[in-house]
PDB file of C-alpha atoms in Angstrom:
ATOM      1  CA  GLN A  20     -14.719  46.112  18.108  1.00 49.00           C
ATOM      2  CA  LYS A  21     -16.074  44.893  14.797  1.00 48.00           C
ATOM      3  CA  LYS A  22     -15.966  46.837  11.557  1.00 50.00           C
ATOM      4  CA  GLU A  23     -18.623  46.820   8.857  1.00 47.00           C
ATOM      5  CA  GLY A  24     -19.052  43.271   7.634  1.00 49.00           C
ATOM      6  CA  GLY A  25     -18.446  41.862  11.115  1.00 56.00           C
ATOM      7  CA  HIS A  26     -14.647  41.622  10.964  1.00 66.00           C
ATOM      8  CA  VAL A  27     -12.426  42.526  13.874  1.00 79.00           C
ATOM      9  CA  GLU A  28      -9.445  44.762  13.072  1.00 91.00           C
ATOM     10  CA  ASP A  29      -6.047  43.044  12.761  1.00 93.00           C
ATOM     11  CA  GLU A  30      -4.589  44.979  15.704  1.00 93.00           C
ATOM     12  CA  GLU A  31      -7.410  43.656  17.879  1.00 94.00           C
ATOM     13  CA  ILE A  32      -6.824  40.087  16.715  1.00 94.00           C
ATOM     14  CA  VAL A  33      -3.111  40.370  17.495  1.00 94.00           C
ATOM     15  CA  ALA A  34      -4.002  41.806  20.922  1.00 94.00           C
ATOM     16  CA  LEU A  35      -6.231  38.754  21.540  1.00 94.00           C
ATOM     17  CA  TYR A  36      -3.251  36.476  20.812  1.00 94.00           C
ATOM     18  CA  HIS A  37      -1.115  38.470  23.224  1.00 93.00           C
ATOM     19  CA  GLN A  38      -3.832  38.216  25.890  1.00 94.00           C
ATOM     20  CA  ARG A  39      -3.942  34.429  25.258  1.00 94.00           C
ATOM     21  CA  ASP A  40      -7.631  34.793  24.451  1.00 94.00           C
ATOM     22  CA  GLU A  41      -8.807  31.762  22.460  1.00 92.00           C
ATOM     23  CA  SER A  42     -11.238  33.921  20.503  1.00 94.00           C
ATOM     24  CA  ALA A  43      -8.137  35.043  18.550  1.00 94.00           C
ATOM     25  CA  ILE A  44      -8.331  31.766  16.617  1.00 94.00           C
ATOM     26  CA  ARG A  45     -12.040  32.189  15.874  1.00 95.00           C
ATOM     27  CA  GLU A  46     -11.561  35.780  14.683  1.00 95.00           C
ATOM     28  CA  THR A  47      -8.532  34.789  12.599  1.00 96.00           C
ATOM     29  CA  ASP A  48     -10.514  32.005  10.956  1.00 96.00           C
ATOM     30  CA  ARG A  49     -13.485  34.277  10.334  1.00 95.00           C
ATOM     31  CA  LYS A  50     -11.334  36.931   8.663  1.00 95.00           C
ATOM     32  CA  TYR A  51      -8.585  34.893   6.979  1.00 95.00           C
ATOM     33  CA  GLY A  52      -9.723  31.256   6.829  1.00 95.00           C
ATOM     34  CA  HIS A  53     -10.723  31.377   3.154  1.00 94.00           C
ATOM     35  CA  TYR A  54      -7.530  33.233   2.150  1.00 94.00           C
ATOM     36  CA  LEU A  55      -5.295  30.760   4.003  1.00 95.00           C
ATOM     37  CA  GLY A  56      -7.221  27.782   2.655  1.00 94.00           C
ATOM     38  CA  LYS A  57      -6.681  29.055  -0.887  1.00 92.00           C
ATOM     39  CA  ILE A  58      -2.917  29.334  -0.348  1.00 91.00           C
ATOM     40  CA  ALA A  59      -2.736  25.807   1.076  1.00 91.00           C
ATOM     41  CA  TYR A  60      -4.967  24.302  -1.625  1.00 89.00           C
ATOM     42  CA  HIS A  61      -2.947  25.816  -4.473  1.00 86.00           C
ATOM     43  CA  ILE A  62       0.161  24.150  -3.116  1.00 84.00           C
ATOM     44  CA  LEU A  63      -1.331  20.839  -1.973  1.00 84.00           C
ATOM     45  CA  ALA A  64      -4.326  20.307  -4.308  1.00 82.00           C
ATOM     46  CA  ASP A  65      -6.009  18.414  -1.479  1.00 85.00           C
ATOM     47  CA  LEU A  66      -8.922  19.843   0.512  1.00 91.00           C
ATOM     48  CA  GLU A  67      -8.357  17.790   3.679  1.00 93.00           C
ATOM     49  CA  ASP A  68      -4.626  18.531   3.789  1.00 92.00           C
ATOM     50  CA  SER A  69      -5.406  22.206   3.196  1.00 93.00           C
ATOM     51  CA  ARG A  70      -7.804  22.303   6.152  1.00 95.00           C
ATOM     52  CA  GLU A  71      -5.164  20.687   8.354  1.00 95.00           C
ATOM     53  CA  ILE A  72      -2.573  23.231   7.236  1.00 95.00           C
ATOM     54  CA  VAL A  73      -4.904  26.125   8.053  1.00 96.00           C
ATOM     55  CA  ASN A  74      -5.434  24.670  11.536  1.00 96.00           C
ATOM     56  CA  ASP A  75      -1.660  24.207  11.874  1.00 96.00           C
ATOM     57  CA  THR A  76      -1.268  27.870  10.879  1.00 96.00           C
ATOM     58  CA  TYR A  77      -3.528  28.925  13.750  1.00 96.00           C
ATOM     59  CA  TYR A  78      -1.539  26.729  16.136  1.00 94.00           C
ATOM     60  CA  SER A  79       1.730  28.214  14.893  1.00 95.00           C
ATOM     61  CA  ALA A  80       0.360  31.764  15.200  1.00 95.00           C
ATOM     62  CA  TRP A  81      -0.794  30.968  18.750  1.00 94.00           C
ATOM     63  CA  GLY A  82       2.734  29.765  19.600  1.00 93.00           C
ATOM     64  CA  SER A  83       4.501  32.736  18.031  1.00 93.00           C
ATOM     65  CA  MET A  84       2.350  35.603  19.372  1.00 92.00           C
ATOM     66  CA  PRO A  85       3.648  36.663  21.842  1.00 86.00           C
ATOM     67  CA  PRO A  86       6.455  37.544  21.529  1.00 88.00           C
ATOM     68  CA  HIS A  87       5.989  38.347  17.831  1.00 87.00           C
ATOM     69  CA  ARG A  88       3.662  41.234  16.900  1.00 90.00           C
ATOM     70  CA  PRO A  89       3.171  41.194  13.100  1.00 90.00           C
ATOM     71  CA  ASN A  90       2.631  44.510  11.321  1.00 88.00           C
ATOM     72  CA  VAL A  91       0.506  42.938   8.571  1.00 91.00           C
ATOM     73  CA  LEU A  92      -1.409  39.961   9.928  1.00 93.00           C
ATOM     74  CA  ALA A  93      -2.537  38.644   6.525  1.00 92.00           C
ATOM     75  CA  THR A  94       1.065  38.519   5.269  1.00 90.00           C
ATOM     76  CA  TYR A  95       2.297  36.922   8.491  1.00 94.00           C
ATOM     77  CA  LEU A  96      -0.365  34.208   8.427  1.00 95.00           C
ATOM     78  CA  GLY A  97       0.016  33.684   4.671  1.00 92.00           C
ATOM     79  CA  LYS A  98       3.752  33.135   5.062  1.00 91.00           C
ATOM     80  CA  ILE A  99       3.170  30.534   7.802  1.00 94.00           C
ATOM     81  CA  THR A 100       0.544  28.753   5.675  1.00 94.00           C
ATOM     82  CA  ARG A 101       2.733  28.800   2.601  1.00 89.00           C
ATOM     83  CA  GLN A 102       5.743  27.341   4.448  1.00 89.00           C
ATOM     84  CA  LEU A 103       3.701  24.652   6.206  1.00 93.00           C
ATOM     85  CA  SER A 104       2.078  23.726   2.875  1.00 89.00           C
ATOM     86  CA  ILE A 105       5.400  23.529   1.058  1.00 84.00           C
ATOM     87  CA  ASP A 106       6.831  21.359   3.837  1.00 84.00           C
ATOM     88  CA  ARG A 107       3.821  19.017   3.598  1.00 86.00           C
ATOM     89  CA  PHE A 108       4.049  18.997  -0.214  1.00 81.00           C
ATOM     90  CA  ARG A 109       7.730  18.018  -0.073  1.00 75.00           C
ATOM     91  CA  ARG A 110       7.075  15.205   2.404  1.00 77.00           C
ATOM     92  CA  ARG A 111       4.144  13.944   0.362  1.00 73.00           C
ATOM     93  CA  SER A 112       5.880  14.275  -2.993  1.00 63.00           C
ATOM     94  CA  ARG A 113       8.559  11.863  -1.910  1.00 58.00           C
ATOM     95  CA  LYS A 114       5.828   9.250  -2.069  1.00 55.00           C
ATOM     96  CA  LYS A 115       3.642  10.591  -4.848  1.00 53.00           C
ATOM     97  CA  ARG A 116       3.635  13.913  -6.673  1.00 47.00           C
ATOM     98  CA  ARG A 117       0.168  15.339  -7.303  1.00 47.00           C
ATOM     99  CA  ALA A 118      -0.691  17.872  -9.964  1.00 52.00           C
ATOM    100  CA  SER A 119      -1.079  21.045  -7.930  1.00 60.00           C
ATOM    101  CA  GLU A 120      -0.556  24.669  -8.886  1.00 65.00           C
ATOM    102  CA  TYR A 121       2.637  24.545  -6.806  1.00 64.00           C
ATOM    103  CA  ALA A 122       3.988  21.580  -8.790  1.00 65.00           C
ATOM    104  CA  ARG A 123       3.044  23.263 -12.073  1.00 68.00           C
ATOM    105  CA  SER A 124       4.644  26.564 -11.111  1.00 70.00           C
ATOM    106  CA  LEU A 125       7.841  24.797  -9.999  1.00 67.00           C
ATOM    107  CA  SER A 126       8.101  22.961 -13.300  1.00 68.00           C
ATOM    108  CA  GLU A 127       7.681  26.270 -15.167  1.00 74.00           C
ATOM    109  CA  LEU A 128      10.534  27.855 -13.215  1.00 72.00           C
ATOM    110  CA  GLU A 129      12.888  24.926 -13.868  1.00 67.00           C
ATOM    111  CA  GLU A 130      13.714  26.430 -17.265  1.00 64.00           C
ATOM    112  CA  CYS A 131      15.447  29.399 -15.624  1.00 69.00           C
ATOM    113  CA  VAL A 132      16.418  28.217 -12.119  1.00 64.00           C
ATOM    114  CA  CYS A 133      17.627  24.804 -11.036  1.00 56.00           C
ATOM    115  CA  GLY A 134      18.115  23.568  -7.479  1.00 51.00           C
ATOM    116  CA  ALA A 135      21.583  23.619  -5.994  1.00 47.00           C
ATOM    117  CA  GLU A 136      22.894  20.731  -3.926  1.00 48.00           C
ATOM    118  CA  GLY A 137      25.890  20.966  -1.667  1.00 45.00           C
ATOM    119  CA  PRO A 138      27.266  22.851   1.322  1.00 41.00           C
ATOM    120  CA  GLU A 139      27.069  26.248  -0.332  1.00 45.00           C
ATOM    121  CA  GLN A 140      23.385  25.768  -1.145  1.00 47.00           C
ATOM    122  CA  SER A 141      21.997  28.169   1.469  1.00 44.00           C
ATOM    123  CA  VAL A 142      24.445  30.924   0.478  1.00 48.00           C
ATOM    124  CA  SER A 143      23.734  30.494  -3.231  1.00 66.00           C
ATOM    125  CA  LEU A 144      19.975  30.348  -2.632  1.00 66.00           C
ATOM    126  CA  HIS A 145      20.164  33.615  -0.700  1.00 68.00           C
ATOM    127  CA  ALA A 146      22.123  35.237  -3.542  1.00 77.00           C
ATOM    128  CA  LEU A 147      19.684  33.783  -6.075  1.00 78.00           C
ATOM    129  CA  SER A 148      16.729  35.125  -4.100  1.00 78.00           C
ATOM    130  CA  GLU A 149      18.274  38.604  -4.028  1.00 81.00           C
ATOM    131  CA  ALA A 150      19.019  38.457  -7.760  1.00 85.00           C
ATOM    132  CA  ILE A 151      15.433  37.436  -8.552  1.00 87.00           C
ATOM    133  CA  GLY A 152      14.184  40.307  -6.388  1.00 84.00           C
ATOM    134  CA  ALA A 153      16.464  42.753  -8.200  1.00 88.00           C
ATOM    135  CA  TYR A 154      15.236  41.462 -11.573  1.00 91.00           C
ATOM    136  CA  LEU A 155      11.594  41.850 -10.534  1.00 88.00           C
ATOM    137  CA  LEU A 156      12.229  45.505  -9.701  1.00 88.00           C
ATOM    138  CA  THR A 157      13.150  46.072 -13.356  1.00 92.00           C
ATOM    139  CA  LEU A 158       9.714  44.863 -14.516  1.00 92.00           C
ATOM    140  CA  PRO A 159       6.517  46.888 -14.903  1.00 92.00           C
ATOM    141  CA  ALA A 160       4.154  46.619 -11.911  1.00 88.00           C
ATOM    142  CA  GLN A 161       1.672  44.327 -13.679  1.00 91.00           C
ATOM    143  CA  SER A 162       4.416  41.880 -14.680  1.00 93.00           C
ATOM    144  CA  ARG A 163       5.606  41.751 -11.068  1.00 89.00           C
ATOM    145  CA  ILE A 164       2.042  41.053  -9.920  1.00 88.00           C
ATOM    146  CA  VAL A 165       1.708  38.238 -12.470  1.00 92.00           C
ATOM    147  CA  PHE A 166       5.063  36.716 -11.425  1.00 91.00           C
ATOM    148  CA  VAL A 167       4.393  36.918  -7.681  1.00 85.00           C
ATOM    149  CA  GLY A 168       0.846  35.670  -8.132  1.00 86.00           C
ATOM    150  CA  ARG A 169       2.083  32.608  -9.996  1.00 87.00           C
ATOM    151  CA  TYR A 170       5.330  31.752  -8.250  1.00 84.00           C
ATOM    152  CA  TYR A 171       4.743  32.968  -4.697  1.00 81.00           C
ATOM    153  CA  TYR A 172       0.994  32.629  -4.174  1.00 79.00           C
ATOM    154  CA  THR A 173       0.750  29.795  -6.743  1.00 80.00           C
ATOM    155  CA  ASP A 174      -2.394  31.280  -8.256  1.00 84.00           C
ATOM    156  CA  SER A 175      -3.709  29.576 -11.368  1.00 86.00           C
ATOM    157  CA  ILE A 176      -3.392  31.215 -14.779  1.00 91.00           C
ATOM    158  CA  ARG A 177      -7.161  31.787 -14.771  1.00 91.00           C
ATOM    159  CA  GLU A 178      -7.086  33.533 -11.369  1.00 88.00           C
ATOM    160  CA  ILE A 179      -4.213  35.792 -12.393  1.00 91.00           C
ATOM    161  CA  ALA A 180      -6.031  36.663 -15.611  1.00 93.00           C
ATOM    162  CA  ALA A 181      -9.120  37.599 -13.598  1.00 90.00           C
ATOM    163  CA  TYR A 182      -7.440  39.905 -11.103  1.00 87.00           C
ATOM    164  CA  CYS A 183      -5.095  41.472 -13.662  1.00 88.00           C
ATOM    165  CA  GLY A 184      -7.784  41.985 -16.286  1.00 91.00           C
ATOM    166  CA  LEU A 185      -5.879  39.907 -18.858  1.00 93.00           C
ATOM    167  CA  SER A 186      -6.707  36.893 -21.004  1.00 95.00           C
ATOM    168  CA  CYS A 187      -5.251  33.517 -20.045  1.00 95.00           C
ATOM    169  CA  PRO A 188      -3.011  33.492 -23.170  1.00 96.00           C
ATOM    170  CA  ALA A 189      -1.741  36.976 -22.214  1.00 96.00           C
ATOM    171  CA  VAL A 190      -0.828  35.735 -18.707  1.00 95.00           C
ATOM    172  CA  LYS A 191       0.982  32.704 -20.171  1.00 95.00           C
ATOM    173  CA  SER A 192       2.845  34.926 -22.614  1.00 95.00           C
ATOM    174  CA  THR A 193       3.798  37.383 -19.862  1.00 96.00           C
ATOM    175  CA  LEU A 194       5.094  34.570 -17.657  1.00 95.00           C
ATOM    176  CA  HIS A 195       7.084  33.125 -20.563  1.00 94.00           C
ATOM    177  CA  ARG A 196       8.713  36.503 -21.277  1.00 95.00           C
ATOM    178  CA  ILE A 197       9.478  37.023 -17.584  1.00 94.00           C
ATOM    179  CA  ARG A 198      11.102  33.577 -17.298  1.00 92.00           C
ATOM    180  CA  GLN A 199      13.194  34.217 -20.423  1.00 93.00           C
ATOM    181  CA  GLY A 200      14.260  37.601 -19.075  1.00 93.00           C
ATOM    182  CA  LEU A 201      14.990  36.128 -15.659  1.00 91.00           C
ATOM    183  CA  ARG A 202      17.171  33.409 -17.136  1.00 89.00           C
ATOM    184  CA  ALA A 203      19.153  35.963 -19.172  1.00 91.00           C
ATOM    185  CA  TYR A 204      19.476  38.244 -16.126  1.00 90.00           C
ATOM    186  CA  LEU A 205      20.700  35.420 -13.885  1.00 87.00           C
ATOM    187  CA  GLU A 206      23.244  34.283 -16.474  1.00 86.00           C
ATOM    188  CA  GLN A 207      24.466  37.872 -16.797  1.00 88.00           C
ATOM    189  CA  GLU A 208      24.804  37.986 -12.982  1.00 84.00           C
ATOM    190  CA  GLY A 209      27.055  34.918 -13.097  1.00 82.00           C
ATOM    191  CA  PHE A 210      24.645  32.203 -11.962  1.00 78.00           C
ATOM    192  CA  ASP A 211      25.425  28.792 -13.430  1.00 73.00           C
ATOM    193  CA  LEU A 212      22.082  27.608 -14.781  1.00 65.00           C
TER     194      LEU A 212
END
C-alpha cells in the first residue's frame, strides 16, 4: 500500500524481500535510490561507480533479507552502500586516489587519528571507535550532527552548512574544534597518536 507521494512503507518493502518478490528492488530504488547514490558519490566521486554500488547494494539486500529483517531500512541500506563504496574506494585508490569527499574527510581526521598496523589492529580500532563514540556524546547535538555528517556520511561542508543552518566557515570552525577536542580526549584516554 502506497503512502502519499507514492512511496511504499519500509515494512512493506522488507516483506517483499522476504517474499522474494522482485518488486522489492524497484520499490527500494524508488524510495532510496537518490539517498544511496549520494552516499556512494560522496565516497567515490564517480557517477558510474556510484550507480554500480547502488545496484550492488540492492543485490546485497536481496541476499541478506531473509533472514535479516532491518528495523530501519534506510540505515540498513545506507550502511551497505557506505561499506561497498569504501571497499571500492580502497581498491581504486591503490591505483589512483581521486579527490572525493571521503578522501578529504579522511585527510582531515589524520590530524587526530592515525591508522594502526599490526595484529592488535582490530582490537585497537574497536577501542578507538568506542572512545570516539564516548567523546561525541560529550558534544552538543549540533556538533555531533556536523561530525557525523562529515565523517560518516561524507557530506560536503556546503551540504552540512545547509542542513544545519550554518555558514561554511562556521562548519569548518566547528569541525576544527571537534578534531582538536577529539585528539585531546584520545590522548587523555591513553591512545598513542
